[in-house]
């Protein structure tokens, strides 16, 4: 027997809405490794191309992004922000 008593409170959630969340991460495939950057080379600059699964208007669009950690061509990244592009390596 619990210390809350014998009554159980029901928890109600709002109904599920099948809308695309604008804050949801956008999926992008790594197409090309451009090089290493950062003061110690801990950041890898990659060219990514968005997939059509989540946003049809982003399909085929490509960006240059900086990735911290190991990454290979063909990896899928979940990007929270899709407007900003990294500065190119010199």
mmCIF file of N, CA and C in Angstrom:
data_model
loop_
_atom_site.group_PDB
_atom_site.id
_atom_site.type_symbol
_atom_site.label_atom_id
_atom_site.label_comp_id
_atom_site.label_asym_id
_atom_site.label_seq_id
_atom_site.Cartn_x
_atom_site.Cartn_y
_atom_site.Cartn_z
ATOM 1 N N UNK A 1 0.837 -1.191 0.000
ATOM 2 C CA UNK A 1 0.000 0.000 0.000
ATOM 3 C C UNK A 1 0.877 1.249 0.000
ATOM 4 N N UNK A 2 0.592 2.218 -0.884
ATOM 5 C CA UNK A 2 1.413 3.419 -0.993
ATOM 6 C C UNK A 2 1.024 4.455 0.047
ATOM 7 N N UNK A 3 1.895 5.398 0.256
ATOM 8 C CA UNK A 3 1.619 6.458 1.226
ATOM 9 C C UNK A 3 0.748 7.563 0.642
ATOM 10 N N UNK A 4 0.374 7.441 -0.609
ATOM 11 C CA UNK A 4 -0.511 8.418 -1.234
ATOM 12 C C UNK A 4 -1.978 8.065 -1.050
ATOM 13 N N UNK A 5 -2.261 6.966 -0.461
ATOM 14 C CA UNK A 5 -3.639 6.551 -0.277
ATOM 15 C C UNK A 5 -4.055 5.558 -1.336
ATOM 16 N N UNK A 6 -5.298 5.193 -1.321
ATOM 17 C CA UNK A 6 -5.765 4.168 -2.243
ATOM 18 C C UNK A 6 -6.249 4.740 -3.570
ATOM 19 N N UNK A 7 -6.485 6.058 -3.635
ATOM 20 C CA UNK A 7 -6.968 6.626 -4.892
ATOM 21 C C UNK A 7 -5.795 6.881 -5.836
ATOM 22 N N UNK A 8 -6.020 6.674 -7.104
ATOM 23 C CA UNK A 8 -5.006 6.881 -8.127
ATOM 24 C C UNK A 8 -5.468 8.015 -9.024
ATOM 25 N N UNK A 9 -4.617 9.009 -9.202
ATOM 26 C CA UNK A 9 -4.961 10.150 -10.055
ATOM 27 C C UNK A 9 -4.663 9.805 -11.503
ATOM 28 N N UNK A 10 -5.583 10.121 -12.395
ATOM 29 C CA UNK A 10 -5.377 9.897 -13.824
ATOM 30 C C UNK A 10 -4.639 11.094 -14.400
ATOM 31 N N UNK A 11 -3.664 10.834 -15.244
ATOM 32 C CA UNK A 11 -2.906 11.893 -15.897
ATOM 33 C C UNK A 11 -3.413 12.007 -17.330
ATOM 34 N N UNK A 12 -3.860 13.207 -17.695
ATOM 35 C CA UNK A 12 -4.394 13.429 -19.035
ATOM 36 C C UNK A 12 -3.388 14.228 -19.846
ATOM 37 N N UNK A 13 -3.120 13.804 -21.068
ATOM 38 C CA UNK A 13 -2.238 14.493 -21.979
ATOM 39 C C UNK A 13 -3.062 15.056 -23.119
ATOM 40 N N UNK A 14 -2.594 16.142 -23.735
ATOM 41 C CA UNK A 14 -3.348 16.663 -24.881
ATOM 42 C C UNK A 14 -3.341 15.652 -26.013
ATOM 43 N N UNK A 15 -4.352 15.670 -26.855
ATOM 44 C CA UNK A 15 -4.408 14.698 -27.955
ATOM 45 C C UNK A 15 -3.222 14.860 -28.889
ATOM 46 N N UNK A 16 -2.776 13.741 -29.451
ATOM 47 C CA UNK A 16 -1.634 13.746 -30.362
ATOM 48 C C UNK A 16 -2.019 14.437 -31.663
ATOM 49 N N UNK A 17 -1.192 15.367 -32.065
ATOM 50 C CA UNK A 17 -1.418 16.076 -33.317
ATOM 51 C C UNK A 17 -0.282 15.701 -34.264
ATOM 52 N N UNK A 18 -0.615 15.225 -35.448
ATOM 53 C CA UNK A 18 0.389 14.761 -36.413
ATOM 54 C C UNK A 18 0.876 15.917 -37.283
ATOM 55 N N UNK A 19 1.431 16.941 -36.640
ATOM 56 C CA UNK A 19 1.988 18.071 -37.379
ATOM 57 C C UNK A 19 3.499 18.018 -37.293
ATOM 58 N N UNK A 20 4.158 18.566 -38.270
ATOM 59 C CA UNK A 20 5.619 18.638 -38.249
ATOM 60 C C UNK A 20 6.036 19.721 -37.268
ATOM 61 N N UNK A 21 6.850 19.367 -36.302
ATOM 62 C CA UNK A 21 7.323 20.313 -35.308
ATOM 63 C C UNK A 21 8.444 21.140 -35.917
ATOM 64 N N UNK A 22 8.334 22.468 -35.823
ATOM 65 C CA UNK A 22 9.364 23.317 -36.415
ATOM 66 C C UNK A 22 10.675 23.217 -35.649
ATOM 67 N N UNK A 23 10.631 22.772 -34.395
ATOM 68 C CA UNK A 23 11.851 22.623 -33.603
ATOM 69 C C UNK A 23 12.457 21.238 -33.743
ATOM 70 N N UNK A 24 11.827 20.373 -34.509
ATOM 71 C CA UNK A 24 12.332 19.013 -34.678
ATOM 72 C C UNK A 24 13.627 19.051 -35.476
ATOM 73 N N UNK A 25 14.577 18.169 -35.158
ATOM 74 C CA UNK A 25 15.833 18.156 -35.918
ATOM 75 C C UNK A 25 15.609 17.749 -37.370
ATOM 76 N N UNK A 26 16.365 18.366 -38.266
ATOM 77 C CA UNK A 26 16.302 18.050 -39.696
ATOM 78 C C UNK A 26 17.435 17.084 -40.021
ATOM 79 N N UNK A 27 17.151 16.059 -40.800
ATOM 80 C CA UNK A 27 18.145 15.044 -41.133
ATOM 81 C C UNK A 27 18.921 15.439 -42.375
ATOM 82 N N UNK A 28 20.247 15.274 -42.291
ATOM 83 C CA UNK A 28 21.123 15.603 -43.414
ATOM 84 C C UNK A 28 22.202 14.536 -43.524
ATOM 85 N N UNK A 29 22.547 14.169 -44.757
ATOM 86 C CA UNK A 29 23.554 13.146 -45.027
ATOM 87 C C UNK A 29 24.881 13.827 -45.332
ATOM 88 N N UNK A 30 25.968 13.332 -44.743
ATOM 89 C CA UNK A 30 27.301 13.867 -45.008
ATOM 90 C C UNK A 30 27.716 13.400 -46.400
ATOM 91 N N UNK A 31 27.948 14.345 -47.318
ATOM 92 C CA UNK A 31 28.332 14.022 -48.697
ATOM 93 C C UNK A 31 29.841 14.120 -48.918
ATOM 94 N N UNK A 32 30.514 15.029 -48.191
ATOM 95 C CA UNK A 32 31.939 15.234 -48.439
ATOM 96 C C UNK A 32 32.602 15.756 -47.167
ATOM 97 N N UNK A 33 33.790 15.224 -46.858
ATOM 98 C CA UNK A 33 34.613 15.733 -45.761
ATOM 99 C C UNK A 33 35.531 16.791 -46.363
ATOM 100 N N UNK A 34 35.465 18.024 -45.850
ATOM 101 C CA UNK A 34 36.247 19.116 -46.414
ATOM 102 C C UNK A 34 37.585 19.305 -45.709
ATOM 103 N N UNK A 35 37.675 18.936 -44.444
ATOM 104 C CA UNK A 35 38.937 19.081 -43.726
ATOM 105 C C UNK A 35 38.716 19.302 -42.247
ATOM 106 N N UNK A 36 39.827 19.455 -41.523
ATOM 107 C CA UNK A 36 39.774 19.686 -40.077
ATOM 108 C C UNK A 36 39.998 21.157 -39.793
ATOM 109 N N UNK A 37 39.367 21.642 -38.734
ATOM 110 C CA UNK A 37 39.499 23.026 -38.329
ATOM 111 C C UNK A 37 39.514 23.078 -36.810
ATOM 112 N N UNK A 38 39.610 24.258 -36.267
ATOM 113 C CA UNK A 38 39.719 24.414 -34.828
ATOM 114 C C UNK A 38 41.179 24.531 -34.432
ATOM 115 N N UNK A 39 41.431 25.047 -33.250
ATOM 116 C CA UNK A 39 42.816 25.301 -32.830
ATOM 117 C C UNK A 39 43.625 24.009 -32.731
ATOM 118 N N UNK A 40 42.975 22.902 -32.411
ATOM 119 C CA UNK A 40 43.678 21.627 -32.293
ATOM 120 C C UNK A 40 43.190 20.587 -33.299
ATOM 121 N N UNK A 41 42.405 20.999 -34.256
ATOM 122 C CA UNK A 41 41.912 20.067 -35.270
ATOM 123 C C UNK A 41 40.821 19.154 -34.777
ATOM 124 N N UNK A 42 40.113 19.559 -33.729
ATOM 125 C CA UNK A 42 39.065 18.717 -33.153
ATOM 126 C C UNK A 42 37.712 18.847 -33.824
ATOM 127 N N UNK A 43 37.617 19.712 -34.818
ATOM 128 C CA UNK A 43 36.352 19.946 -35.519
ATOM 129 C C UNK A 43 36.557 19.585 -36.983
ATOM 130 N N UNK A 44 35.589 18.875 -37.556
ATOM 131 C CA UNK A 44 35.668 18.454 -38.954
ATOM 132 C C UNK A 44 34.643 19.247 -39.752
ATOM 133 N N UNK A 45 35.078 19.845 -40.851
ATOM 134 C CA UNK A 45 34.163 20.587 -41.715
ATOM 135 C C UNK A 45 33.644 19.645 -42.796
ATOM 136 N N UNK A 46 32.306 19.567 -42.920
ATOM 137 C CA UNK A 46 31.677 18.639 -43.857
ATOM 138 C C UNK A 46 30.638 19.370 -44.701
ATOM 139 N N UNK A 47 30.365 18.810 -45.889
ATOM 140 C CA UNK A 47 29.260 19.281 -46.726
ATOM 141 C C UNK A 47 28.124 18.283 -46.544
ATOM 142 N N UNK A 48 26.950 18.768 -46.159
ATOM 143 C CA UNK A 48 25.797 17.901 -45.926
ATOM 144 C C UNK A 48 24.692 18.235 -46.920
ATOM 145 N N UNK A 49 23.869 17.237 -47.202
ATOM 146 C CA UNK A 49 22.712 17.413 -48.081
ATOM 147 C C UNK A 49 21.485 16.929 -47.322
ATOM 148 N N UNK A 50 20.442 17.746 -47.315
ATOM 149 C CA UNK A 50 19.237 17.403 -46.564
ATOM 150 C C UNK A 50 18.464 16.285 -47.252
ATOM 151 N N UNK A 51 17.835 15.433 -46.437
ATOM 152 C CA UNK A 51 16.980 14.368 -46.964
ATOM 153 C C UNK A 51 15.563 14.898 -47.096
ATOM 154 N N UNK A 52 14.743 14.215 -47.852
ATOM 155 C CA UNK A 52 13.372 14.676 -48.082
ATOM 156 C C UNK A 52 12.388 14.102 -47.073
ATOM 157 N N UNK A 53 12.858 13.207 -46.185
ATOM 158 C CA UNK A 53 11.940 12.537 -45.265
ATOM 159 C C UNK A 53 11.205 13.512 -44.362
ATOM 160 N N UNK A 54 11.912 14.499 -43.816
ATOM 161 C CA UNK A 54 11.298 15.388 -42.843
ATOM 162 C C UNK A 54 10.757 16.677 -43.445
ATOM 163 N N UNK A 55 11.474 17.284 -44.386
ATOM 164 C CA UNK A 55 11.044 18.544 -44.984
ATOM 165 C C UNK A 55 11.247 18.516 -46.490
ATOM 166 N N UNK A 56 10.177 18.440 -47.263
ATOM 167 C CA UNK A 56 10.325 18.407 -48.727
ATOM 168 C C UNK A 56 10.956 19.685 -49.289
ATOM 169 N N UNK A 57 10.757 20.838 -48.631
ATOM 170 C CA UNK A 57 11.311 22.088 -49.174
ATOM 171 C C UNK A 57 12.828 22.163 -49.010
ATOM 172 N N UNK A 58 13.414 21.353 -48.123
ATOM 173 C CA UNK A 58 14.868 21.330 -47.947
ATOM 174 C C UNK A 58 15.552 20.284 -48.817
ATOM 175 N N UNK A 59 14.791 19.450 -49.501
ATOM 176 C CA UNK A 59 15.367 18.335 -50.271
ATOM 177 C C UNK A 59 16.376 18.832 -51.296
ATOM 178 N N UNK A 60 17.563 18.212 -51.278
ATOM 179 C CA UNK A 60 18.596 18.543 -52.227
ATOM 180 C C UNK A 60 19.447 19.735 -51.855
ATOM 181 N N UNK A 61 19.038 20.504 -50.869
ATOM 182 C CA UNK A 61 19.812 21.669 -50.441
ATOM 183 C C UNK A 61 21.036 21.203 -49.663
ATOM 184 N N UNK A 62 22.167 21.848 -49.894
ATOM 185 C CA UNK A 62 23.383 21.436 -49.196
ATOM 186 C C UNK A 62 23.980 22.615 -48.441
ATOM 187 N N UNK A 63 24.664 22.308 -47.339
ATOM 188 C CA UNK A 63 25.311 23.292 -46.480
ATOM 189 C C UNK A 63 26.681 22.793 -46.073
ATOM 190 N N UNK A 64 27.549 23.708 -45.673
ATOM 191 C CA UNK A 64 28.821 23.355 -45.050
ATOM 192 C C UNK A 64 28.648 23.550 -43.553
ATOM 193 N N UNK A 65 28.919 22.506 -42.780
ATOM 194 C CA UNK A 65 28.753 22.564 -41.318
ATOM 195 C C UNK A 65 30.019 22.074 -40.634
ATOM 196 N N UNK A 66 30.204 22.501 -39.399
ATOM 197 C CA UNK A 66 31.291 22.023 -38.563
ATOM 198 C C UNK A 66 30.749 20.957 -37.630
ATOM 199 N N UNK A 67 31.460 19.835 -37.520
ATOM 200 C CA UNK A 67 31.023 18.710 -36.691
ATOM 201 C C UNK A 67 32.124 18.389 -35.702
ATOM 202 N N UNK A 68 31.753 18.279 -34.433
ATOM 203 C CA UNK A 68 32.722 17.887 -33.426
ATOM 204 C C UNK A 68 32.562 16.399 -33.176
ATOM 205 N N UNK A 69 33.637 15.677 -33.279
ATOM 206 C CA UNK A 69 33.590 14.235 -33.090
ATOM 207 C C UNK A 69 33.769 13.498 -34.402
ATOM 208 N N UNK A 70 33.828 12.170 -34.320
ATOM 209 C CA UNK A 70 34.079 11.381 -35.529
ATOM 210 C C UNK A 70 32.893 11.413 -36.489
ATOM 211 N N UNK A 71 33.195 11.550 -37.770
ATOM 212 C CA UNK A 71 32.156 11.564 -38.802
ATOM 213 C C UNK A 71 32.760 11.031 -40.101
ATOM 214 N N UNK A 72 31.926 10.324 -40.889
ATOM 215 C CA UNK A 72 32.347 9.777 -42.182
ATOM 216 C C UNK A 72 31.331 10.166 -43.240
ATOM 217 N N UNK A 73 31.726 10.001 -44.495
ATOM 218 C CA UNK A 73 30.777 10.219 -45.593
ATOM 219 C C UNK A 73 29.672 9.184 -45.480
ATOM 220 N N UNK A 74 28.440 9.619 -45.676
ATOM 221 C CA UNK A 74 27.291 8.729 -45.569
ATOM 222 C C UNK A 74 26.615 8.765 -44.210
ATOM 223 N N UNK A 75 27.266 9.359 -43.200
ATOM 224 C CA UNK A 75 26.634 9.481 -41.885
ATOM 225 C C UNK A 75 25.449 10.433 -41.973
ATOM 226 N N UNK A 76 24.477 10.232 -41.095
ATOM 227 C CA UNK A 76 23.299 11.090 -41.044
ATOM 228 C C UNK A 76 23.389 11.958 -39.800
ATOM 229 N N UNK A 77 23.295 13.272 -39.999
ATOM 230 C CA UNK A 77 23.330 14.222 -38.896
ATOM 231 C C UNK A 77 21.927 14.758 -38.637
ATOM 232 N N UNK A 78 21.605 14.983 -37.371
ATOM 233 C CA UNK A 78 20.356 15.621 -36.981
ATOM 234 C C UNK A 78 20.677 17.073 -36.645
ATOM 235 N N UNK A 79 20.304 17.984 -37.524
ATOM 236 C CA UNK A 79 20.630 19.404 -37.356
ATOM 237 C C UNK A 79 19.445 20.152 -36.774
ATOM 238 N N UNK A 80 19.685 20.885 -35.696
ATOM 239 C CA UNK A 80 18.628 21.676 -35.075
ATOM 240 C C UNK A 80 18.432 23.002 -35.804
ATOM 241 N N UNK A 81 19.459 23.484 -36.467
ATOM 242 C CA UNK A 81 19.416 24.765 -37.141
ATOM 243 C C UNK A 81 19.868 24.563 -38.585
ATOM 244 N N UNK A 82 19.083 25.058 -39.534
ATOM 245 C CA UNK A 82 19.359 24.768 -40.944
ATOM 246 C C UNK A 82 19.702 26.010 -41.762
ATOM 247 N N UNK A 83 19.706 27.178 -41.154
ATOM 248 C CA UNK A 83 19.944 28.404 -41.909
ATOM 249 C C UNK A 83 21.409 28.809 -41.923
ATOM 250 N N UNK A 84 22.137 28.521 -40.856
ATOM 251 C CA UNK A 84 23.510 28.999 -40.712
ATOM 252 C C UNK A 84 24.488 28.060 -41.404
ATOM 253 N N UNK A 85 25.416 28.644 -42.139
ATOM 254 C CA UNK A 85 26.437 27.864 -42.827
ATOM 255 C C UNK A 85 27.801 28.241 -42.257
ATOM 256 N N UNK A 86 28.690 27.248 -42.110
ATOM 257 C CA UNK A 86 30.031 27.493 -41.563
ATOM 258 C C UNK A 86 30.883 28.225 -42.575
ATOM 259 N N UNK A 87 31.827 29.012 -42.080
ATOM 260 C CA UNK A 87 32.786 29.666 -42.973
ATOM 261 C C UNK A 87 33.728 28.604 -43.539
ATOM 262 N N UNK A 88 34.107 28.768 -44.791
ATOM 263 C CA UNK A 88 34.967 27.794 -45.464
ATOM 264 C C UNK A 88 36.382 27.821 -44.888
ATOM 265 N N UNK A 89 37.059 26.676 -44.983
ATOM 266 C CA UNK A 89 38.469 26.592 -44.599
ATOM 267 C C UNK A 89 39.316 27.365 -45.590
ATOM 268 N N UNK A 90 40.416 27.932 -45.108
ATOM 269 C CA UNK A 90 41.326 28.645 -46.008
ATOM 270 C C UNK A 90 42.485 27.799 -46.392
#
